[in-house]
Short mmCIF file of C-alpha atoms in Angstrom, two decimals:
data_model
loop_
_atom_site.label_atom_id
_atom_site.label_comp_id
_atom_site.label_asym_id
_atom_site.label_seq_id
_atom_site.Cartn_x
_atom_site.Cartn_y
_atom_site.Cartn_z
CA UNK A 1 -2.14 -63.35 -122.89
CA UNK A 2 -1.27 -67.06 -122.67
CA UNK A 3 2.13 -67.84 -121.25
CA UNK A 4 4.56 -69.78 -123.49
CA UNK A 5 7.06 -72.05 -121.85
CA UNK A 6 10.25 -72.68 -123.85
CA UNK A 7 11.68 -76.14 -123.40
CA UNK A 8 15.43 -76.13 -124.06
CA UNK A 9 16.89 -79.11 -125.94
CA UNK A 10 18.64 -81.66 -123.79
CA UNK A 11 21.60 -81.73 -126.21
CA UNK A 12 22.65 -79.63 -129.18
CA UNK A 13 21.80 -80.90 -132.67
CA UNK A 14 24.77 -82.59 -134.24
CA UNK A 15 25.93 -81.23 -137.60
CA UNK A 16 26.06 -84.00 -140.16
CA UNK A 17 29.62 -84.91 -141.08
CA UNK A 18 30.63 -85.05 -144.73
CA UNK A 19 31.26 -88.63 -145.82
CA UNK A 20 34.52 -88.48 -147.78
CA UNK A 21 36.51 -91.08 -149.70
CA UNK A 22 39.47 -90.94 -152.08
CA UNK A 23 40.30 -92.68 -155.34
CA UNK A 24 43.91 -93.55 -156.23
CA UNK A 25 45.39 -95.36 -159.21
CA UNK A 26 48.75 -96.22 -160.74
CA UNK A 27 48.98 -97.47 -164.31
CA UNK A 28 51.78 -100.05 -164.03
CA UNK A 29 53.16 -102.64 -161.64
CA UNK A 30 56.71 -101.21 -161.60
CA UNK A 31 58.42 -100.61 -158.26
CA UNK A 32 58.42 -96.80 -158.52
CA UNK A 33 54.73 -96.79 -159.42
CA UNK A 34 53.99 -99.02 -156.44
CA UNK A 35 55.72 -96.47 -154.22
CA UNK A 36 53.55 -93.73 -155.74
CA UNK A 37 50.46 -95.85 -155.14
CA UNK A 38 51.31 -96.42 -151.45
CA UNK A 39 52.07 -92.71 -151.03
CA UNK A 40 48.65 -91.74 -152.45
CA UNK A 41 46.86 -94.11 -150.06
CA UNK A 42 48.80 -92.77 -147.02
CA UNK A 43 48.26 -89.15 -148.06
CA UNK A 44 44.49 -89.42 -148.43
CA UNK A 45 44.03 -91.48 -145.29
CA UNK A 46 45.82 -88.79 -143.27
CA UNK A 47 44.03 -85.92 -145.05
CA UNK A 48 40.51 -87.23 -144.52
CA UNK A 49 40.96 -88.32 -140.90
CA UNK A 50 42.52 -84.93 -140.02
CA UNK A 51 39.22 -83.08 -140.73
CA UNK A 52 36.85 -83.23 -137.78
CA UNK A 53 33.83 -82.48 -139.96
CA UNK A 54 34.67 -85.31 -142.37
CA UNK A 55 33.76 -88.95 -141.90
CA UNK A 56 36.28 -91.35 -143.44
CA UNK A 57 34.57 -93.82 -145.79
CA UNK A 58 37.31 -95.69 -147.64
CA UNK A 59 40.30 -95.45 -149.99
CA UNK A 60 39.36 -96.97 -153.34
CA UNK A 61 42.57 -97.91 -155.12
CA UNK A 62 43.41 -99.76 -158.33
CA UNK A 63 46.95 -100.99 -158.96
CA UNK A 64 48.56 -101.67 -162.33
CA UNK A 65 45.37 -101.07 -164.30
CA UNK A 66 44.81 -98.78 -167.26
CA UNK A 67 42.81 -95.60 -166.80
CA UNK A 68 41.47 -95.54 -170.34
CA UNK A 69 38.74 -98.10 -169.57
CA UNK A 70 36.61 -97.61 -166.46
CA UNK A 71 35.12 -101.11 -166.74
CA UNK A 72 38.57 -102.65 -166.10
CA UNK A 73 38.96 -100.93 -162.71
CA UNK A 74 37.37 -103.04 -160.01
CA UNK A 75 37.66 -100.57 -157.14
CA UNK A 76 36.48 -97.67 -159.29
CA UNK A 77 33.30 -99.63 -160.00
CA UNK A 78 32.98 -100.50 -156.29
CA UNK A 79 33.24 -96.79 -155.44
CA UNK A 80 30.56 -95.90 -158.00
CA UNK A 81 28.24 -98.54 -156.53
CA UNK A 82 28.79 -97.17 -152.99
CA UNK A 83 27.84 -93.73 -154.31
CA UNK A 84 24.66 -95.19 -155.79
CA UNK A 85 23.96 -96.78 -152.40
CA UNK A 86 24.21 -93.35 -150.70
CA UNK A 87 27.40 -94.03 -148.73
CA UNK A 88 29.55 -91.17 -150.08
CA UNK A 89 29.21 -87.36 -150.29
CA UNK A 90 32.61 -86.36 -151.71
CA UNK A 91 35.43 -88.03 -153.65
CA UNK A 92 39.01 -86.76 -153.55
CA UNK A 93 41.28 -87.48 -156.54
CA UNK A 94 44.85 -86.40 -157.19
CA UNK A 95 44.16 -85.41 -160.82
CA UNK A 96 41.85 -86.01 -163.74
CA UNK A 97 44.35 -88.43 -165.26
CA UNK A 98 44.07 -90.61 -162.13
CA UNK A 99 40.26 -90.58 -162.33
CA UNK A 100 39.99 -91.36 -166.06
CA UNK A 101 42.01 -90.84 -169.23
CA UNK A 102 38.96 -91.50 -171.35
CA UNK A 103 36.96 -88.28 -171.82
CA UNK A 104 33.69 -90.10 -172.37
CA UNK A 105 33.98 -92.24 -169.21
CA UNK A 106 35.00 -89.19 -167.15
CA UNK A 107 32.05 -87.05 -168.23
CA UNK A 108 29.60 -89.93 -167.82
CA UNK A 109 30.86 -90.70 -164.29
CA UNK A 110 30.80 -87.04 -163.17
CA UNK A 111 27.27 -86.58 -164.56
CA UNK A 112 25.99 -89.61 -162.68
CA UNK A 113 27.73 -88.53 -159.47
CA UNK A 114 26.21 -85.02 -159.70
CA UNK A 115 22.76 -86.57 -160.04
CA UNK A 116 23.51 -88.66 -156.93
CA UNK A 117 24.61 -85.53 -155.04
CA UNK A 118 28.26 -86.60 -154.90
CA UNK A 119 30.97 -84.03 -155.65
CA UNK A 120 34.44 -84.84 -157.00
CA UNK A 121 37.46 -82.70 -156.12
CA UNK A 122 40.45 -82.86 -158.49
CA UNK A 123 43.39 -81.45 -156.53
CA UNK A 124 45.88 -80.77 -159.33
CA UNK A 125 43.34 -78.92 -161.51
CA UNK A 126 41.71 -77.14 -158.49
CA UNK A 127 38.39 -78.37 -159.82
CA UNK A 128 35.31 -79.08 -157.70
CA UNK A 129 32.34 -80.49 -159.60
CA UNK A 130 30.01 -79.13 -156.90
CA UNK A 131 30.85 -75.53 -157.83
CA UNK A 132 31.37 -76.13 -161.56
CA UNK A 133 29.11 -73.90 -163.71
CA UNK A 134 29.16 -76.18 -166.77
CA UNK A 135 30.96 -79.20 -168.22
CA UNK A 136 33.00 -77.33 -170.84
CA UNK A 137 36.09 -76.92 -168.65
CA UNK A 138 35.85 -80.49 -167.34
CA UNK A 139 35.49 -81.76 -170.90
CA UNK A 140 38.60 -79.89 -171.99
CA UNK A 141 40.71 -80.97 -169.01
CA UNK A 142 39.68 -84.61 -169.37
CA UNK A 143 40.46 -84.37 -173.09
CA UNK A 144 43.98 -83.24 -172.16
CA UNK A 145 44.33 -86.24 -169.83
CA UNK A 146 43.14 -88.50 -172.66
CA UNK A 147 45.66 -86.90 -175.02
CA UNK A 148 48.39 -87.57 -172.43
CA UNK A 149 47.39 -91.25 -172.36
CA UNK A 150 47.57 -91.44 -176.16
CA UNK A 151 50.98 -89.72 -176.12
CA UNK A 152 52.33 -92.18 -173.54
CA UNK A 153 51.00 -95.09 -175.59
CA UNK A 154 52.62 -93.74 -178.75
CA UNK A 155 55.98 -93.34 -176.97
CA UNK A 156 55.79 -96.91 -175.68
CA UNK A 157 55.00 -98.20 -179.17
CA UNK A 158 57.89 -96.24 -180.64
CA UNK A 159 60.24 -97.78 -178.07
CA UNK A 160 58.90 -101.25 -178.83
CA UNK A 161 59.42 -100.75 -182.59
CA UNK A 162 63.01 -99.61 -182.00
CA UNK A 163 63.70 -102.76 -179.97
CA UNK A 164 62.13 -104.88 -182.73
CA UNK A 165 64.40 -103.25 -185.30
CA UNK A 166 67.59 -103.78 -183.30
CA UNK A 167 66.68 -107.31 -182.17
CA UNK A 168 66.37 -106.61 -178.43
CA UNK A 169 62.57 -106.87 -178.13
CA UNK A 170 61.26 -109.42 -175.62
CA UNK A 171 57.68 -110.68 -175.82
CA UNK A 172 55.43 -110.44 -172.76
CA UNK A 173 53.13 -113.38 -173.63
CA UNK A 174 55.09 -116.63 -173.61
CA UNK A 175 53.85 -119.23 -176.17
CA UNK A 176 52.58 -122.60 -175.03
CA UNK A 177 55.53 -124.99 -174.83
CA UNK A 178 58.00 -122.39 -173.57
CA UNK A 179 58.94 -120.44 -170.49
CA UNK A 180 61.20 -117.39 -170.20
CA UNK A 181 64.55 -117.44 -168.42
CA UNK A 182 66.02 -114.53 -166.46
CA UNK A 183 67.06 -112.67 -169.61
CA UNK A 184 63.67 -113.10 -171.31
CA UNK A 185 64.88 -115.76 -173.76
CA UNK A 186 62.43 -118.58 -174.57
CA UNK A 187 63.33 -121.94 -173.04
CA UNK A 188 61.50 -125.19 -173.84
CA UNK A 189 58.99 -126.52 -171.28
CA UNK A 190 59.28 -130.32 -171.86
CA UNK A 191 55.72 -131.43 -170.99
CA UNK A 192 54.02 -128.74 -173.10
CA UNK A 193 56.56 -129.12 -175.93
CA UNK A 194 55.58 -132.80 -176.21
CA UNK A 195 51.95 -131.71 -176.76
CA UNK A 196 53.04 -129.27 -179.50
CA UNK A 197 54.99 -132.01 -181.32
CA UNK A 198 52.02 -134.37 -181.04
CA UNK A 199 49.71 -131.77 -182.62
CA UNK A 200 52.09 -131.27 -185.58
CA UNK A 201 52.42 -135.03 -186.10
CA UNK A 202 48.66 -135.59 -185.91
CA UNK A 203 47.93 -132.84 -188.44
CA UNK A 204 50.50 -134.15 -190.93
CA UNK A 205 48.98 -137.63 -190.57
CA UNK A 206 45.66 -136.30 -191.87
CA UNK A 207 43.72 -135.64 -188.66
CA UNK A 208 41.66 -132.43 -188.84
CA UNK A 209 42.11 -129.44 -186.56
CA UNK A 210 38.72 -129.86 -184.85
CA UNK A 211 39.38 -133.56 -184.21
CA UNK A 212 42.76 -132.75 -182.67
CA UNK A 213 41.13 -130.22 -180.34
CA UNK A 214 38.45 -132.70 -179.28
CA UNK A 215 41.06 -135.38 -178.58
CA UNK A 216 43.12 -132.99 -176.45
CA UNK A 217 40.01 -132.01 -174.51
CA UNK A 218 38.96 -135.65 -174.03
CA UNK A 219 42.38 -136.55 -172.59
CA UNK A 220 42.38 -133.40 -170.44
CA UNK A 221 45.76 -132.31 -171.80
CA UNK A 222 47.04 -129.09 -170.09
CA UNK A 223 45.41 -126.20 -171.94
CA UNK A 224 46.80 -123.04 -173.50
CA UNK A 225 47.23 -120.22 -171.01
CA UNK A 226 44.02 -118.29 -170.54
CA UNK A 227 41.90 -120.87 -172.39
CA UNK A 228 39.10 -122.80 -170.67
CA UNK A 229 38.96 -125.57 -173.29
CA UNK A 230 40.92 -126.89 -176.25
CA UNK A 231 39.45 -125.32 -179.40
CA UNK A 232 40.01 -125.27 -183.14
CA UNK A 233 41.46 -121.76 -182.83
CA UNK A 234 43.91 -122.93 -180.15
CA UNK A 235 45.21 -125.75 -182.33
CA UNK A 236 45.56 -123.42 -185.34
CA UNK A 237 47.50 -120.97 -183.16
CA UNK A 238 50.06 -123.71 -182.47
CA UNK A 239 50.20 -124.91 -186.08
CA UNK A 240 50.73 -121.41 -187.51
CA UNK A 241 53.13 -119.97 -184.92
CA UNK A 242 56.65 -119.59 -186.35
CA UNK A 243 58.12 -119.57 -182.83
CA UNK A 244 57.86 -123.37 -182.77
CA UNK A 245 60.58 -123.57 -185.46
CA UNK A 246 62.80 -121.12 -183.54
CA UNK A 247 61.94 -117.88 -185.38
CA UNK A 248 60.09 -114.76 -184.23
CA UNK A 249 57.79 -112.43 -186.16
CA UNK A 250 56.84 -109.23 -184.35
CA UNK A 251 53.92 -106.83 -184.83
CA UNK A 252 51.41 -109.48 -185.92
CA UNK A 253 48.78 -107.13 -184.52
CA UNK A 254 48.72 -103.55 -183.31
CA UNK A 255 46.59 -101.18 -181.27
CA UNK A 256 44.48 -98.42 -182.76
CA UNK A 257 45.91 -94.90 -182.46
CA UNK A 258 42.84 -93.38 -180.80
CA UNK A 259 40.76 -94.31 -177.79
CA UNK A 260 39.21 -96.71 -177.16
CA UNK A 261 42.36 -98.70 -178.00
CA UNK A 262 41.45 -101.77 -180.05
CA UNK A 263 43.58 -104.69 -181.14
CA UNK A 264 43.80 -104.92 -184.96
CA UNK A 265 45.27 -107.79 -186.96
CA UNK A 266 48.23 -106.55 -189.02
CA UNK A 267 47.54 -107.56 -192.61
CA UNK A 268 50.13 -105.26 -194.14
CA UNK A 269 48.94 -101.96 -192.65
CA UNK A 270 52.08 -101.71 -190.45
CA UNK A 271 55.68 -102.88 -190.70
CA UNK A 272 56.50 -106.33 -189.36
CA UNK A 273 59.86 -107.63 -188.13
CA UNK A 274 61.18 -111.16 -188.62
CA UNK A 275 64.14 -112.80 -186.87
CA UNK A 276 65.45 -116.30 -187.49
CA UNK A 277 66.91 -118.69 -184.89
CA UNK A 278 66.08 -116.51 -181.87
CA UNK A 279 65.55 -119.51 -179.57
CA UNK A 280 65.52 -123.31 -179.47
CA UNK A 281 62.84 -124.83 -181.78
CA UNK A 282 60.27 -127.40 -180.68
CA UNK A 283 59.68 -128.73 -184.20
CA UNK A 284 62.20 -128.72 -187.05
CA UNK A 285 61.89 -126.19 -189.87
CA UNK A 286 61.00 -128.84 -192.43
CA UNK A 287 58.03 -130.04 -190.39
CA UNK A 288 56.77 -126.50 -189.85
CA UNK A 289 56.93 -125.69 -193.58
CA UNK A 290 55.09 -128.91 -194.49
CA UNK A 291 52.30 -127.98 -192.05
CA UNK A 292 52.00 -124.48 -193.60
CA UNK A 293 51.77 -126.00 -197.08
CA UNK A 294 49.06 -128.40 -195.93
CA UNK A 295 47.13 -125.62 -194.21
CA UNK A 296 47.25 -123.54 -197.42
CA UNK A 297 46.17 -126.51 -199.54
CA UNK A 298 43.19 -127.30 -197.33
CA UNK A 299 42.28 -123.60 -197.15
CA UNK A 300 42.08 -123.41 -200.96
CA UNK A 301 40.13 -126.65 -201.14
CA UNK A 302 37.47 -125.46 -198.72
CA UNK A 303 37.46 -121.87 -199.97
CA UNK A 304 38.55 -118.64 -198.32
CA UNK A 305 36.32 -115.99 -196.78
CA UNK A 306 35.51 -113.02 -198.98
CA UNK A 307 37.25 -109.72 -198.33
CA UNK A 308 35.35 -107.66 -195.77
CA UNK A 309 33.76 -104.49 -197.13
CA UNK A 310 34.48 -101.19 -195.37
CA UNK A 311 31.54 -98.82 -194.75
CA UNK A 312 31.44 -95.41 -193.00
CA UNK A 313 30.27 -96.95 -189.70
CA UNK A 314 32.68 -99.93 -189.89
CA UNK A 315 35.07 -99.88 -186.94
CA UNK A 316 33.49 -96.72 -185.52
CA UNK A 317 30.24 -98.05 -184.06
CA UNK A 318 30.67 -99.46 -180.52
CA UNK A 319 28.16 -100.95 -178.10
CA UNK A 320 27.89 -98.91 -174.88
CA UNK A 321 26.61 -101.95 -172.98
CA UNK A 322 29.36 -104.51 -173.71
CA UNK A 323 32.02 -102.62 -175.70
CA UNK A 324 31.77 -104.86 -178.78
CA UNK A 325 31.80 -103.57 -182.37
CA UNK A 326 28.69 -103.44 -184.55
CA UNK A 327 28.42 -105.31 -187.86
CA UNK A 328 26.40 -104.43 -190.94
CA UNK A 329 23.42 -106.66 -191.76
CA UNK A 330 21.10 -106.52 -194.78
CA UNK A 331 17.49 -107.17 -193.72
CA UNK A 332 14.22 -107.17 -195.69
CA UNK A 333 13.33 -103.82 -194.13
CA UNK A 334 16.70 -102.23 -194.91
CA UNK A 335 20.27 -102.10 -193.60
CA UNK A 336 20.82 -102.65 -189.86
CA UNK A 337 23.87 -102.72 -187.57
CA UNK A 338 24.09 -105.44 -184.91
CA UNK A 339 26.24 -105.74 -181.78
CA UNK A 340 28.75 -108.57 -182.31
CA UNK A 341 28.32 -109.86 -178.76
CA UNK A 342 24.52 -109.95 -179.05
CA UNK A 343 24.74 -111.43 -182.56
CA UNK A 344 27.25 -114.23 -181.95
CA UNK A 345 26.49 -115.13 -178.34
CA UNK A 346 23.01 -114.51 -177.00
CA UNK A 347 20.77 -111.87 -175.49
CA UNK A 348 22.15 -112.67 -172.02
CA UNK A 349 25.63 -111.55 -173.07
CA UNK A 350 24.31 -108.21 -174.37
CA UNK A 351 20.75 -106.97 -174.69
CA UNK A 352 21.51 -104.27 -177.29
CA UNK A 353 19.06 -104.47 -180.20
CA UNK A 354 19.89 -103.84 -183.85
CA UNK A 355 19.87 -100.25 -185.06
CA UNK A 356 18.83 -99.17 -188.54
CA UNK A 357 21.42 -97.37 -190.65
CA UNK A 358 18.77 -94.75 -191.41
CA UNK A 359 18.55 -93.85 -187.69
CA UNK A 360 22.33 -93.54 -187.50
CA UNK A 361 22.53 -91.21 -190.50
CA UNK A 362 19.64 -89.16 -189.14
CA UNK A 363 21.57 -88.67 -185.89
CA UNK A 364 24.68 -87.68 -187.86
CA UNK A 365 22.68 -85.16 -189.89
CA UNK A 366 21.08 -83.70 -186.74
CA UNK A 367 24.46 -83.23 -185.07
CA UNK A 368 26.00 -81.77 -188.23
CA UNK A 369 23.19 -79.21 -188.57
CA UNK A 370 23.34 -78.21 -184.88
CA UNK A 371 27.09 -77.60 -185.05
CA UNK A 372 26.78 -75.74 -188.37
CA UNK A 373 24.11 -73.41 -186.93
CA UNK A 374 25.95 -72.83 -183.65
CA UNK A 375 29.52 -73.11 -184.87
CA UNK A 376 30.86 -69.96 -183.21
CA UNK A 377 28.96 -70.43 -179.95
CA UNK A 378 30.17 -74.03 -179.46
CA UNK A 379 33.38 -74.58 -181.41
CA UNK A 380 34.53 -70.96 -181.47
CA UNK A 381 34.23 -70.72 -177.68
CA UNK A 382 35.96 -74.08 -177.29
CA UNK A 383 38.82 -72.86 -179.49
CA UNK A 384 39.16 -69.70 -177.41
CA UNK A 385 39.23 -71.69 -174.14
CA UNK A 386 41.90 -74.01 -175.56
CA UNK A 387 44.15 -71.10 -176.45
CA UNK A 388 43.72 -69.52 -173.03
CA UNK A 389 44.50 -72.78 -171.23
CA UNK A 390 47.56 -73.45 -173.39
CA UNK A 391 48.94 -69.98 -172.69
CA UNK A 392 48.17 -70.22 -168.96
CA UNK A 393 49.60 -73.71 -168.53
CA UNK A 394 52.75 -72.80 -170.43
CA UNK A 395 53.40 -69.69 -168.36
CA UNK A 396 52.33 -71.09 -164.96
CA UNK A 397 54.55 -74.16 -165.22
CA UNK A 398 57.52 -73.40 -162.87
CA UNK A 399 59.96 -75.41 -165.02
CA UNK A 400 58.92 -73.50 -168.14
CA UNK A 401 59.21 -70.17 -166.31
CA UNK A 402 62.71 -71.07 -165.10
CA UNK A 403 63.80 -72.04 -168.61
CA UNK A 404 62.41 -68.78 -170.05
CA UNK A 405 64.38 -66.87 -167.41
CA UNK A 406 67.55 -68.81 -168.27
CA UNK A 407 67.08 -68.11 -171.98
CA UNK A 408 66.51 -64.41 -171.29
CA UNK A 409 69.66 -64.28 -169.18
CA UNK A 410 71.75 -66.00 -171.88
CA UNK A 411 70.40 -63.68 -174.59
CA UNK A 412 71.34 -60.70 -172.43
CA UNK A 413 74.86 -62.11 -172.00
CA UNK A 414 75.08 -62.63 -175.76
CA UNK A 415 73.99 -59.05 -176.41
CA UNK A 416 76.55 -57.71 -173.93
CA UNK A 417 79.29 -59.81 -175.51
CA UNK A 418 78.51 -58.39 -178.97
CA UNK A 419 78.61 -54.84 -177.57
CA UNK A 420 82.04 -55.49 -176.06
CA UNK A 421 83.23 -56.90 -179.38
CA UNK A 422 81.99 -53.83 -181.31
CA UNK A 423 83.73 -51.51 -178.80
CA UNK A 424 86.97 -53.48 -179.17
CA UNK A 425 87.06 -54.56 -175.52
CA UNK A 426 87.56 -58.27 -176.36
CA UNK A 427 89.59 -59.98 -179.04
CA UNK A 428 88.17 -62.31 -181.72
CA UNK A 429 89.34 -65.56 -180.08
CA UNK A 430 87.74 -64.72 -176.72
CA UNK A 431 84.56 -63.48 -178.42
CA UNK A 432 84.21 -66.64 -180.49
CA UNK A 433 84.80 -69.03 -177.55
CA UNK A 434 82.27 -67.21 -175.33
CA UNK A 435 79.70 -66.90 -178.13
CA UNK A 436 79.97 -70.65 -178.81
CA UNK A 437 79.56 -71.45 -175.11
CA UNK A 438 76.45 -69.23 -174.84
CA UNK A 439 74.97 -70.77 -178.00
CA UNK A 440 75.47 -74.30 -176.64
CA UNK A 441 73.67 -73.36 -173.43
CA UNK A 442 70.87 -71.73 -175.43
CA UNK A 443 70.45 -74.91 -177.49
CA UNK A 444 70.20 -76.98 -174.31
CA UNK A 445 67.61 -74.67 -172.74
CA UNK A 446 65.54 -74.45 -175.93
CA UNK A 447 65.53 -78.26 -176.21
CA UNK A 448 64.33 -78.51 -172.59
CA UNK A 449 61.67 -75.89 -173.28
CA UNK A 450 60.44 -77.84 -176.30
CA UNK A 451 60.20 -81.02 -174.23
CA UNK A 452 58.18 -79.34 -171.48
CA UNK A 453 55.91 -77.58 -173.95
CA UNK A 454 55.10 -80.90 -175.63
CA UNK A 455 53.58 -82.04 -172.33
CA UNK A 456 50.98 -79.24 -172.50
CA UNK A 457 50.87 -78.91 -176.29
CA UNK A 458 47.30 -78.43 -177.40
CA UNK A 459 48.28 -77.72 -181.00
CA UNK A 460 46.82 -81.03 -182.37
CA UNK A 461 43.46 -80.35 -180.67
CA UNK A 462 43.47 -76.72 -181.85
CA UNK A 463 44.24 -77.89 -185.39
CA UNK A 464 41.47 -80.51 -185.40
CA UNK A 465 38.96 -78.00 -184.01
CA UNK A 466 39.74 -75.59 -186.87
CA UNK A 467 39.34 -78.44 -189.37
CA UNK A 468 36.03 -79.39 -187.79
CA UNK A 469 34.77 -75.81 -188.19
CA UNK A 470 35.96 -75.66 -191.80
CA UNK A 471 34.44 -79.03 -192.73
CA UNK A 472 31.00 -77.88 -191.56
CA UNK A 473 31.00 -75.30 -194.36
CA UNK A 474 31.12 -78.02 -197.05
CA UNK A 475 27.53 -79.16 -196.37
CA UNK A 476 28.19 -82.89 -197.01
CA UNK A 477 27.30 -84.46 -193.66
CA UNK A 478 28.35 -87.99 -194.69
CA UNK A 479 31.80 -86.85 -195.80
CA UNK A 480 32.00 -84.71 -192.65
CA UNK A 481 31.26 -87.80 -190.56
CA UNK A 482 33.99 -89.85 -192.27
CA UNK A 483 36.59 -87.11 -191.77
CA UNK A 484 35.77 -85.84 -188.28
CA UNK A 485 34.16 -88.59 -186.17
CA UNK A 486 36.48 -91.07 -184.42
CA UNK A 487 33.90 -93.31 -182.75
CA UNK A 488 30.18 -93.66 -182.13
CA UNK A 489 29.00 -95.28 -178.90
CA UNK A 490 25.46 -96.58 -179.04
CA UNK A 491 23.24 -97.24 -176.01
CA UNK A 492 19.52 -97.92 -175.72
CA UNK A 493 18.77 -94.22 -175.15
CA UNK A 494 21.49 -92.19 -176.90
CA UNK A 495 24.18 -92.02 -179.58
CA UNK A 496 27.50 -90.46 -178.48
CA UNK A 497 29.93 -89.08 -181.05
CA UNK A 498 33.62 -88.62 -180.19
CA UNK A 499 35.32 -86.17 -182.53
CA UNK A 500 38.96 -85.90 -183.59
CA UNK A 501 39.32 -82.78 -181.44
CA UNK A 502 38.29 -84.81 -178.33
CA UNK A 503 34.83 -83.24 -177.93
CA UNK A 504 31.93 -85.62 -177.26
CA UNK A 505 28.40 -84.85 -178.49
CA UNK A 506 25.21 -86.74 -177.69
CA UNK A 507 22.07 -87.31 -179.75
CA UNK A 508 19.00 -88.99 -178.27
CA UNK A 509 17.87 -92.25 -179.90
CA UNK A 510 14.92 -92.31 -182.28
CA UNK A 511 14.37 -91.93 -186.00
CA UNK A 512 14.12 -88.42 -187.41
CA UNK A 513 12.20 -87.49 -190.49
#
């Protein structure tokens, strides 16, 4: 038998260390949020470096940037690119709301990361995408984070409206010709104010808006903030802005209620608020009114644009490549929808091609039929999961548990007090004073309970899911689309539908017969 000599290794094989990074984000630039941001960075740096089998990659952190749009977060995009380059194995995140408050972006990012072999660990939700059986739970949890973002936005808008009504609202974007003092009041900036007066004088003398813009550009006059050149739109902004006569009109535009938030011009859809003499004027009221009259006269002379028609896909169809809206176009071969960026700029700005309306309706019909056939398996299961999560979150929340215990204790005291009253152990005056005191405490605790429950309230999503199930029974897929679909994101390969109940469904591109 041949002898076998075993050659021992010179050194033991090293176990590969897990390359770990963390992502942190705060959504405002306030001092307390900055403290939270710094704390997140310190926490994750210490956590990662304390594990011997982990290799520290980086802390990717975005400050003062919204979580509802992934494309606005520079370091998030840098992290995703490093994952694509094979530099990261695991990402640590405090919670889903820190990672993304837009359900669609969250799911898309997690899907791509799973394909790259990168796992994401969400600490608050105890969720590891590496051990996740399916996306249903992730979809629900990210939908809750998105709902939280919408709720915060609605509260901020409500506060802004209240300040507009009571006259304490302060604008964040200061008009050209002004600066803000310490209290937020508009104060004239002399050099820019002179430009504003010159524009008003030139327009009243008969010079056209485009000619004024060209003259300002030729003389290299300081431009409007955020503008690269003087334009016709910039001059019109100055000529039409009531702030130059010392007044203020608020809510000229507003944001859409649902994600993705879009700026919409207020043409009577929402209340507006008007205040006179809120600050020092740059031009007198007479001059401003004359300019408005002249603008109206010239507008009538040259004609006004026709009222824009509203179609089922209007305002819902969004380009996945550049984020622009799609517009309806009538072509010899039929109706098409075109990306505004591709249409008005060039193919370099966005390469998205036109899509036929027939393909869009075919995709809607396909999705409608799939959901109708599998209503209980998809939506029924989703509804059941929502109810379970709502019950679990409500009961596991320590603040809610403490309030329930306080309420139970007060009800027991109330019951005991009534027993003593029936047995004649206490007089009417004592009974009434104690009963009133207990009732006041109960009211306080029940108000607190209501406030906490609102934070985990899934009632709107439950309600919309029931409506979605009911609407499928009607059989009219076009009406169903109008009532249940919030947005449609179109890419070169797929069509993604976001529903009112926060679920996202995908149909592959291509006409269906």
